[in-house]
Coordinates of C-alpha atoms and ligand atoms in Angstrom, one line a residue:
X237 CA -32.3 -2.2 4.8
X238 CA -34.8 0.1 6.8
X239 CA -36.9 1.1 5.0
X240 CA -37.8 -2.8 4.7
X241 CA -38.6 -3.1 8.8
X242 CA -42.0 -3.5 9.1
X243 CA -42.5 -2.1 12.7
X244 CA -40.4 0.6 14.2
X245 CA -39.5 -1.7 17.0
X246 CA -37.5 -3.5 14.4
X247 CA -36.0 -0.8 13.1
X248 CA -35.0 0.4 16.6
X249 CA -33.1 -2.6 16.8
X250 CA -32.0 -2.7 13.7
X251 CA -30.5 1.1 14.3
X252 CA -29.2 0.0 17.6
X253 CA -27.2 -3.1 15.8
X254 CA -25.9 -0.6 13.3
X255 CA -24.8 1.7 15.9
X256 CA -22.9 -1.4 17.9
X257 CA -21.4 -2.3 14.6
X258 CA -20.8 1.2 13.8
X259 CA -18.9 1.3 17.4
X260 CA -17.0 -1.9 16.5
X261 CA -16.1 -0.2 13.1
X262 CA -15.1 2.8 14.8
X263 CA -12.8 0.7 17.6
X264 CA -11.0 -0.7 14.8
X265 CA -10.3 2.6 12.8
X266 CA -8.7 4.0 15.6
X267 CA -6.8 1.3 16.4
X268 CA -5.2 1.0 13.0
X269 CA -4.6 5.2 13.2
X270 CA -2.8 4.4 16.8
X271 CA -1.0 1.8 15.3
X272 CA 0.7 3.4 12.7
X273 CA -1.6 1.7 10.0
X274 CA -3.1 2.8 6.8
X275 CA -6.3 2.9 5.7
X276 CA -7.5 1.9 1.6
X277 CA -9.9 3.3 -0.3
X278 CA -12.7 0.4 0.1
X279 CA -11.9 0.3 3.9
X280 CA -14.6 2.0 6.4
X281 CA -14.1 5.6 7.8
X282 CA -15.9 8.0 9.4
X283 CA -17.6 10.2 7.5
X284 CA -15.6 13.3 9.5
X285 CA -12.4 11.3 8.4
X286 CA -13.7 11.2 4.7
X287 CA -14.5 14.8 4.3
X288 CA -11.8 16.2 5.8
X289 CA -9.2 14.2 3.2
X290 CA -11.5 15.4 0.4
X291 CA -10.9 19.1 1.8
X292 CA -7.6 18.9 2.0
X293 CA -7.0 16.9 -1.2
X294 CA -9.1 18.9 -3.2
X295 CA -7.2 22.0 -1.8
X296 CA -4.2 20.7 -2.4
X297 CA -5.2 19.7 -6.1
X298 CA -6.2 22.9 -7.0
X299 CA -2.6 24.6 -5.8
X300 CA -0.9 22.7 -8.2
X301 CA -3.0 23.6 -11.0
X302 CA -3.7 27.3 -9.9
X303 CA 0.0 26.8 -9.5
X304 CA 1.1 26.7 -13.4
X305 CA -0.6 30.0 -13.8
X306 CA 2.4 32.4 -12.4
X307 CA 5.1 30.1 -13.3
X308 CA 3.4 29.9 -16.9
X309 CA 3.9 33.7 -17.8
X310 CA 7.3 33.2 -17.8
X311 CA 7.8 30.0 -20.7
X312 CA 7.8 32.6 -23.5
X313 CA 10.5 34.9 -21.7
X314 CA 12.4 33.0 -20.1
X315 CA 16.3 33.7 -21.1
X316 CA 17.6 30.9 -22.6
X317 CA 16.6 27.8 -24.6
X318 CA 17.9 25.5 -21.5
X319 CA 16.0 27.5 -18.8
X320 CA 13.0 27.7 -21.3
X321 CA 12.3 23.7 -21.4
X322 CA 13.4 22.9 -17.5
X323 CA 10.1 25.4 -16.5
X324 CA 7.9 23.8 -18.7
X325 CA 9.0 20.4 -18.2
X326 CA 7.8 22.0 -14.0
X327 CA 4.9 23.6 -15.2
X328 CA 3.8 20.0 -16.9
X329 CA 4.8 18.1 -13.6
X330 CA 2.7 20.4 -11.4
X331 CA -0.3 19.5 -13.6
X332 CA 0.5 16.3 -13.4
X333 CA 0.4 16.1 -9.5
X334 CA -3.0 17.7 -9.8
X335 CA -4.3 15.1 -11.4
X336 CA -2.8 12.2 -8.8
X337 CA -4.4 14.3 -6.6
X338 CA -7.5 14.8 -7.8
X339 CA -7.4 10.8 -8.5
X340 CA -6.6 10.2 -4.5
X341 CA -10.0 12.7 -3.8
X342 CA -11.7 10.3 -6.5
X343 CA -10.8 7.6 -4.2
X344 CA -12.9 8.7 -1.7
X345 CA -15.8 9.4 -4.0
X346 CA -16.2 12.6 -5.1
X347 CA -15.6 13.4 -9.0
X348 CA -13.0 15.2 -10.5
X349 CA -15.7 17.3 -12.2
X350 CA -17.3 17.9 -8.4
X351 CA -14.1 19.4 -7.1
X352 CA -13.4 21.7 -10.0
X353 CA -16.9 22.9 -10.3
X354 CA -16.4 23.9 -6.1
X355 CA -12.8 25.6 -7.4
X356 CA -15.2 27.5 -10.4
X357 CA -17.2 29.0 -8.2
X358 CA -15.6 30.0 -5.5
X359 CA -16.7 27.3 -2.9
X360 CA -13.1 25.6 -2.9
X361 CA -9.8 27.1 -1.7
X362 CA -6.5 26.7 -3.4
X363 CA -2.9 27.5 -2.0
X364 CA -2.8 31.5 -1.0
X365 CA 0.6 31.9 -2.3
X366 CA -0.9 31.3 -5.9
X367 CA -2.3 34.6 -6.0
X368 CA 0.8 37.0 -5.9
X369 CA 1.9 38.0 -9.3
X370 CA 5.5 37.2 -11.1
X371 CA 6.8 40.3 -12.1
X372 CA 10.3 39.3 -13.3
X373 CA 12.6 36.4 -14.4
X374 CA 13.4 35.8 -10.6
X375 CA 10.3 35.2 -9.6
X376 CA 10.1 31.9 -11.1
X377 CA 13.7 31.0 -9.4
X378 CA 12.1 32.4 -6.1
X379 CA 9.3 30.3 -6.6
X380 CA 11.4 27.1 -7.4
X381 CA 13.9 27.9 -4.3
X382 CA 10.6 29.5 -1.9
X383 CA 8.0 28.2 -2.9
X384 CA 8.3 24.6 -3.6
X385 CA 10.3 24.5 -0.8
X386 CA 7.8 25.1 1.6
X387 CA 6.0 22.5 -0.2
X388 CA 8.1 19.9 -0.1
X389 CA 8.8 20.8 4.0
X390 CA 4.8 20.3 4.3
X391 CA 4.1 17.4 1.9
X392 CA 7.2 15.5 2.6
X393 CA 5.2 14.6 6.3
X394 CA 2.2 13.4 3.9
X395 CA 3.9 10.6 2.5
X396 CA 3.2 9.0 5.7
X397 CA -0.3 10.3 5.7
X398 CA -2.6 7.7 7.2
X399 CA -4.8 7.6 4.0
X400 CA -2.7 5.7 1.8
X401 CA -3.8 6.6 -1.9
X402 CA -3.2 10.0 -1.0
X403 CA 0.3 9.2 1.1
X404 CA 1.3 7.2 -2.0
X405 CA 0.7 10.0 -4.1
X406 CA 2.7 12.0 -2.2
X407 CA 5.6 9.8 -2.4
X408 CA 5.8 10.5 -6.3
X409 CA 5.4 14.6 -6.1
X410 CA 8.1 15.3 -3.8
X411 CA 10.5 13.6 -6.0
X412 CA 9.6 15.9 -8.4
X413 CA 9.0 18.6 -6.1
X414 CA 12.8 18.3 -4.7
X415 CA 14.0 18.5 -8.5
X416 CA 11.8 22.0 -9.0
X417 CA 13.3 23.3 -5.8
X418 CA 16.7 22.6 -7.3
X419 CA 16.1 23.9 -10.3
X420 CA 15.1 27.1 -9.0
X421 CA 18.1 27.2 -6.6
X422 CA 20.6 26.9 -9.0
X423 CA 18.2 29.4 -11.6
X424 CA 19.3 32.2 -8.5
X425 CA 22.7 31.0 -7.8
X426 CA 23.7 31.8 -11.5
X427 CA 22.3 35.5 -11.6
X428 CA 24.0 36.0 -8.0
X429 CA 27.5 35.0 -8.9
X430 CA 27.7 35.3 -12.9
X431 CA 25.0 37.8 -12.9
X432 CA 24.7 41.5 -13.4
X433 CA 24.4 44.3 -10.4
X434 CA 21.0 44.9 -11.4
X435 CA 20.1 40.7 -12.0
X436 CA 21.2 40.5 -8.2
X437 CA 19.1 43.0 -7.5
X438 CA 16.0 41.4 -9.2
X439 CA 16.9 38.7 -7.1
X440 CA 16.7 40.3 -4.0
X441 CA 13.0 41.9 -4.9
X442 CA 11.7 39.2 -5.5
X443 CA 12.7 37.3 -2.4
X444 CA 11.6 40.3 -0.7
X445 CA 8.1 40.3 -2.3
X446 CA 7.8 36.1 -1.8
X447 CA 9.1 35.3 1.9
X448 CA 6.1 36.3 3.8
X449 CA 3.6 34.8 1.8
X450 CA 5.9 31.7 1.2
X451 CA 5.7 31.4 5.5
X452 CA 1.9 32.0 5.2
X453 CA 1.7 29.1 2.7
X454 CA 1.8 26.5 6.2
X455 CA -1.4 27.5 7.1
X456 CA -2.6 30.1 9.9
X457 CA -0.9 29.4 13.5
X458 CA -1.5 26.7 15.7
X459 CA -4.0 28.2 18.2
X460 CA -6.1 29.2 15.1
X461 CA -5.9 26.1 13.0
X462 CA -9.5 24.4 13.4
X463 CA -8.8 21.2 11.4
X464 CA -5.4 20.4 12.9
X465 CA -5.9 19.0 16.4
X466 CA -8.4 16.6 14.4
X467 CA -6.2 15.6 11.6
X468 CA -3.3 15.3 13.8
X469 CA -4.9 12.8 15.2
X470 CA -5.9 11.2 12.4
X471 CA -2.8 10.7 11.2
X472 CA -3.9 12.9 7.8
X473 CA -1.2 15.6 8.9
X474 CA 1.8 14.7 10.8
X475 CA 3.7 18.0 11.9
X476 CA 2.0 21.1 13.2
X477 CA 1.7 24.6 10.8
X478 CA 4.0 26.1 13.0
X479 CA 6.1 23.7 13.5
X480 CA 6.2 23.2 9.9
X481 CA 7.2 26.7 9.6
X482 CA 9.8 27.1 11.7
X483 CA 11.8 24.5 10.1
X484 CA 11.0 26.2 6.6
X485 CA 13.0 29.1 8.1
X486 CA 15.7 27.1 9.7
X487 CA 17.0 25.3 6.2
X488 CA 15.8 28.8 4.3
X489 CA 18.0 31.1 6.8
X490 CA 21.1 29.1 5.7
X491 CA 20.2 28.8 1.9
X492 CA 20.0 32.9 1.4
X493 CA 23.3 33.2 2.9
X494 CA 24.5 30.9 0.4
X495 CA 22.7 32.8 -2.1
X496 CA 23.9 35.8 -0.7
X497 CA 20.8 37.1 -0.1
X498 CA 19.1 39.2 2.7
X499 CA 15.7 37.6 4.1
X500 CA 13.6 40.4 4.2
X501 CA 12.7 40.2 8.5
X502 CA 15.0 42.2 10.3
X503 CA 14.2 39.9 13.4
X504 CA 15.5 37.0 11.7
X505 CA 18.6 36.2 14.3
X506 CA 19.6 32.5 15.4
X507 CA 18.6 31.6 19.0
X508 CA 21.0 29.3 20.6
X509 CA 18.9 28.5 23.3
X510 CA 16.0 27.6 21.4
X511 CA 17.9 25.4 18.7
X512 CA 15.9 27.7 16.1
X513 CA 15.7 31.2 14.2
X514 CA 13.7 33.5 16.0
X515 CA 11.5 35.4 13.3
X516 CA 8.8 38.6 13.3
X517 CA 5.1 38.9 13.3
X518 CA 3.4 37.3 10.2
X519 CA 1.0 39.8 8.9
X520 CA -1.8 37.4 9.3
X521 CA -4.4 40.3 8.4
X522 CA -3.1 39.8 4.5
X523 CA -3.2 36.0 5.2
X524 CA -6.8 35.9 5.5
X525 CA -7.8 38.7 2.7
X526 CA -5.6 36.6 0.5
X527 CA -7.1 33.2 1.7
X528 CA -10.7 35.2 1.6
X529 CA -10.0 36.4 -2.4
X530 CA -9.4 39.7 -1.8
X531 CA -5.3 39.2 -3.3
X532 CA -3.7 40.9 -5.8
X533 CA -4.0 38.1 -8.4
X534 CA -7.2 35.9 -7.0
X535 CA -9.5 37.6 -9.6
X536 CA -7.2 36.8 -12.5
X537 CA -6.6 33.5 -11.5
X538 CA -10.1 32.2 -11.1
X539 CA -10.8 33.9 -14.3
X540 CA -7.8 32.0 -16.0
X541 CA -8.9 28.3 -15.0
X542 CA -12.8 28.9 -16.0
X543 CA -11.3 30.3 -19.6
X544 CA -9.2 27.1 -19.7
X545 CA -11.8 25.1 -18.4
X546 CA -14.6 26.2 -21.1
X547 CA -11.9 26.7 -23.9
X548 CA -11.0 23.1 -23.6
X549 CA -14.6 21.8 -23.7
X550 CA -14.3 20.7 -27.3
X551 CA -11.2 18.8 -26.6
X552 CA -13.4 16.7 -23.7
X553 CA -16.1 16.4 -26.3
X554 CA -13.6 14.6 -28.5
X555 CA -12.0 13.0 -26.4
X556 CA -15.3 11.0 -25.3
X557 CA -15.9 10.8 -28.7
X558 CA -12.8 8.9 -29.8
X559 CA -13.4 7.1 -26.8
X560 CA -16.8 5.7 -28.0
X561 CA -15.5 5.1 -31.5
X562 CA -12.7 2.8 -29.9
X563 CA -15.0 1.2 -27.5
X564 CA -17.8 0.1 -30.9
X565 CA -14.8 -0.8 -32.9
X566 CA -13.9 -3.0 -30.3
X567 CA -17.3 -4.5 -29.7
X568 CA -17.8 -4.9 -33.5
Ligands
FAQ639 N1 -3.9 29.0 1.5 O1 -7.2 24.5 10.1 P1 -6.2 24.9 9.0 C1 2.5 23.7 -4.1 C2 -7.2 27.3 5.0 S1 1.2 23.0 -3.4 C3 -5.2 28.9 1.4 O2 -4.7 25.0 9.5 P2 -5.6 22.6 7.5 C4 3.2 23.0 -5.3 C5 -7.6 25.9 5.3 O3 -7.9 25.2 4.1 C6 0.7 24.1 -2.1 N2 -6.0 28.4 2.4 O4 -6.3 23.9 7.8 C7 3.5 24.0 -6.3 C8 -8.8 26.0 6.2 O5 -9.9 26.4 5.4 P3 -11.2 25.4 5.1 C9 -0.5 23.5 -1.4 C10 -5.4 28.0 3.5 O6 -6.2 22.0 6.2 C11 4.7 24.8 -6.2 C12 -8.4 27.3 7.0 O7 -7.5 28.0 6.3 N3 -0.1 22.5 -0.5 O8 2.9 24.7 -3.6 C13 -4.0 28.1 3.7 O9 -5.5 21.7 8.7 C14 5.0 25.7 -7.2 C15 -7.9 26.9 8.4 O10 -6.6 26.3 8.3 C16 -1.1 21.8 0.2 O11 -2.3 22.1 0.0 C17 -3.2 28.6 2.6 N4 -1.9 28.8 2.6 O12 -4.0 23.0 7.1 C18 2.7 24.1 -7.4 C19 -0.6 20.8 1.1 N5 -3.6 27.6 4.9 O13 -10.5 24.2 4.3 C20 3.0 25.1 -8.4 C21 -1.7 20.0 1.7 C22 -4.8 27.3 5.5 O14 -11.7 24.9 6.4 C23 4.2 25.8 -8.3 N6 -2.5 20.8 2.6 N7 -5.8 27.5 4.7 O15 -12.1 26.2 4.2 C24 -2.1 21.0 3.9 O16 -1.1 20.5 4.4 C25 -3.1 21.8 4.8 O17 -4.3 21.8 4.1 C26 -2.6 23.2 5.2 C27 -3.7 23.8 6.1 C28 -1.3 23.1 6.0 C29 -2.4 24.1 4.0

């Protein structure tokens, strides 16, 4: 439409009508965010807006398919037939909220291709916690009971996210998330009370070696989150890291006593006054050399998905292929 003005007083005005349309456009975004409202794919957003769901999207995409990797070098041990087919019926699920996710970033017009490209090399994040290793058989029970727990207490807020492919998306992987906490759960419960002495003790390493980075998982605190003021006002995230947190430890506290184990924070200790658990320091130092890929796993992991990813390139060529066959057939 400029580029067609034939004097730049035109296209002064022209800019100027943009910008009071652009104004109008913007009045009426933030209305619908202070109402409560939802905004659709083909609907107008600021750019800021737009980039900030593919971040977080995109982030979130990768964690679930990073995410398979630990989990996933336990299917051929795991220690019976029934506990064998529950974790890869998990692993598949986890993939298959990756790919709702990366459909919701889609939405907003970046390519599925773009996003993993970014994760490839190293210009895209995925969740921290991704990138400690699983060393025993209760490590994948930790990670059900831990670590999908803390994701369900951040994504359950997310469902109400004000971007609605992505909140509708959301709506679908807690279900399943709230099954793979359960499953884990009840994968601890049985070593703690039928168990051995030394299958309780497994237990209790491996909560030891997953509770601090399962806190770190909600992000870094409030003070030093840049994107939340923004967001929360966007209506993209709903309930603050730390607040997030802190009700993480409140339902957690109560589940390890269940479980009959010890949380690994000798500060742990219910405060009456404040309603909550008071907790120690979070060694945010490891946060950042994790988050930075400088963890004990980040190496591997990356490694893992560009194997996968260049492994599996005949199976895209044939799947295009097949595609092309089906789509001449039906022409012809
Ligand atoms: N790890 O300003 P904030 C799962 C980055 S899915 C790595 O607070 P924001 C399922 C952050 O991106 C788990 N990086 O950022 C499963 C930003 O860097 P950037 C994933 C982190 O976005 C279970 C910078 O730090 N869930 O577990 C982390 O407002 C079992 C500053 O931080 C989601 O992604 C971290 N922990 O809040 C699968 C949920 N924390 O982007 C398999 C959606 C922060 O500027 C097996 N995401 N950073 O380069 C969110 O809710 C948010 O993105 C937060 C961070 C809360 C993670």
């Amino acid at each position: 439409m400029y580029t067609q003005m034939m004097d730049t007083q035109g296209a002064e005005k022209a800019k100027a009508v943009t910008t009071l349309e652009e104004q109008e456009l913007m009045r009426r975004f933030d209305a619908r965010i202070d109402d409560g409202g939802f905004i659709e794919a083909k609907d107008w957003m600021p750019e800021h807006y737009r980039k900030t769901l593919v971040r977080q999207i995109s982030q979130h995409a990768h964690s679930e398919i990073v995410g398979m990797l630990p989990e996933g070098n336990w299917v051929t041990r795991a220690p019976t037939l029934k506990r064998k087919a529950i974790l890869l019926a998990k692993i598949q699920d986890e993939g298959g909220h990756g790919l709702y996710l990366y459909a919701a970033a889609e939405t907003l017009g970046t390519s599925r291709d773009q996003m993993i490209d970014a994760l490839h090399a190293g210009r895209a994040k995925y969740s921290s916690i991704f990138n400690y290793p699983t060393l025993s058989w209760a490590d994948v029970g930790v990670i059900g009971w831990l670590v999908d727990g803390a994701a369900i207490m951040n994504q359950v807020p997310l469902c109400r996210c004000s971007y609605a492919p992505y909140a509708r998306a959301m709506i679908r992987i807690c279900r399943e998330e709230s099954f793979h906490q359960r499953q884990g759960y009840d994968a601890l419960l049985v070593m703690m009370r039928d168990g051995t002495d030394a299958q309780r003790a497994m237990v209790q390493d491996a909560v030891n070696r997953w509770w601090w980075p399962s806190l770190m998982m909600f992000g870094p605190p409030d003070g030093e989150s840049v994107h939340s003021a923004q967001s929360m006002r966007w209506g993209i995230k709903r309930i603050s890291n730390d607040d997030l947190r802190q009700k993480f430890i409140d339902a957690t506290a109560q589940q390890a006593g269940v479980l009959g184990v010890t949380l690994p924070d000798p500060h742990l200790k219910w405060n009456e006054e404040r309603g909550h658990y008071d907790f120690g320091p979070i060694d945010w130092d490891e946060f950042w050399r994790v988050v930075g890929g400088d963890g004990p796993c980040n190496r591997e992991r990356l490694a893992e998905r560009v194997k996968a990813w260049e492994e599996g390139e005949w199976v895209r060529e044939a799947a295009l292929a097949h595609a092309r066959k089906q789509s001449m057939k039906e022409a012809a």
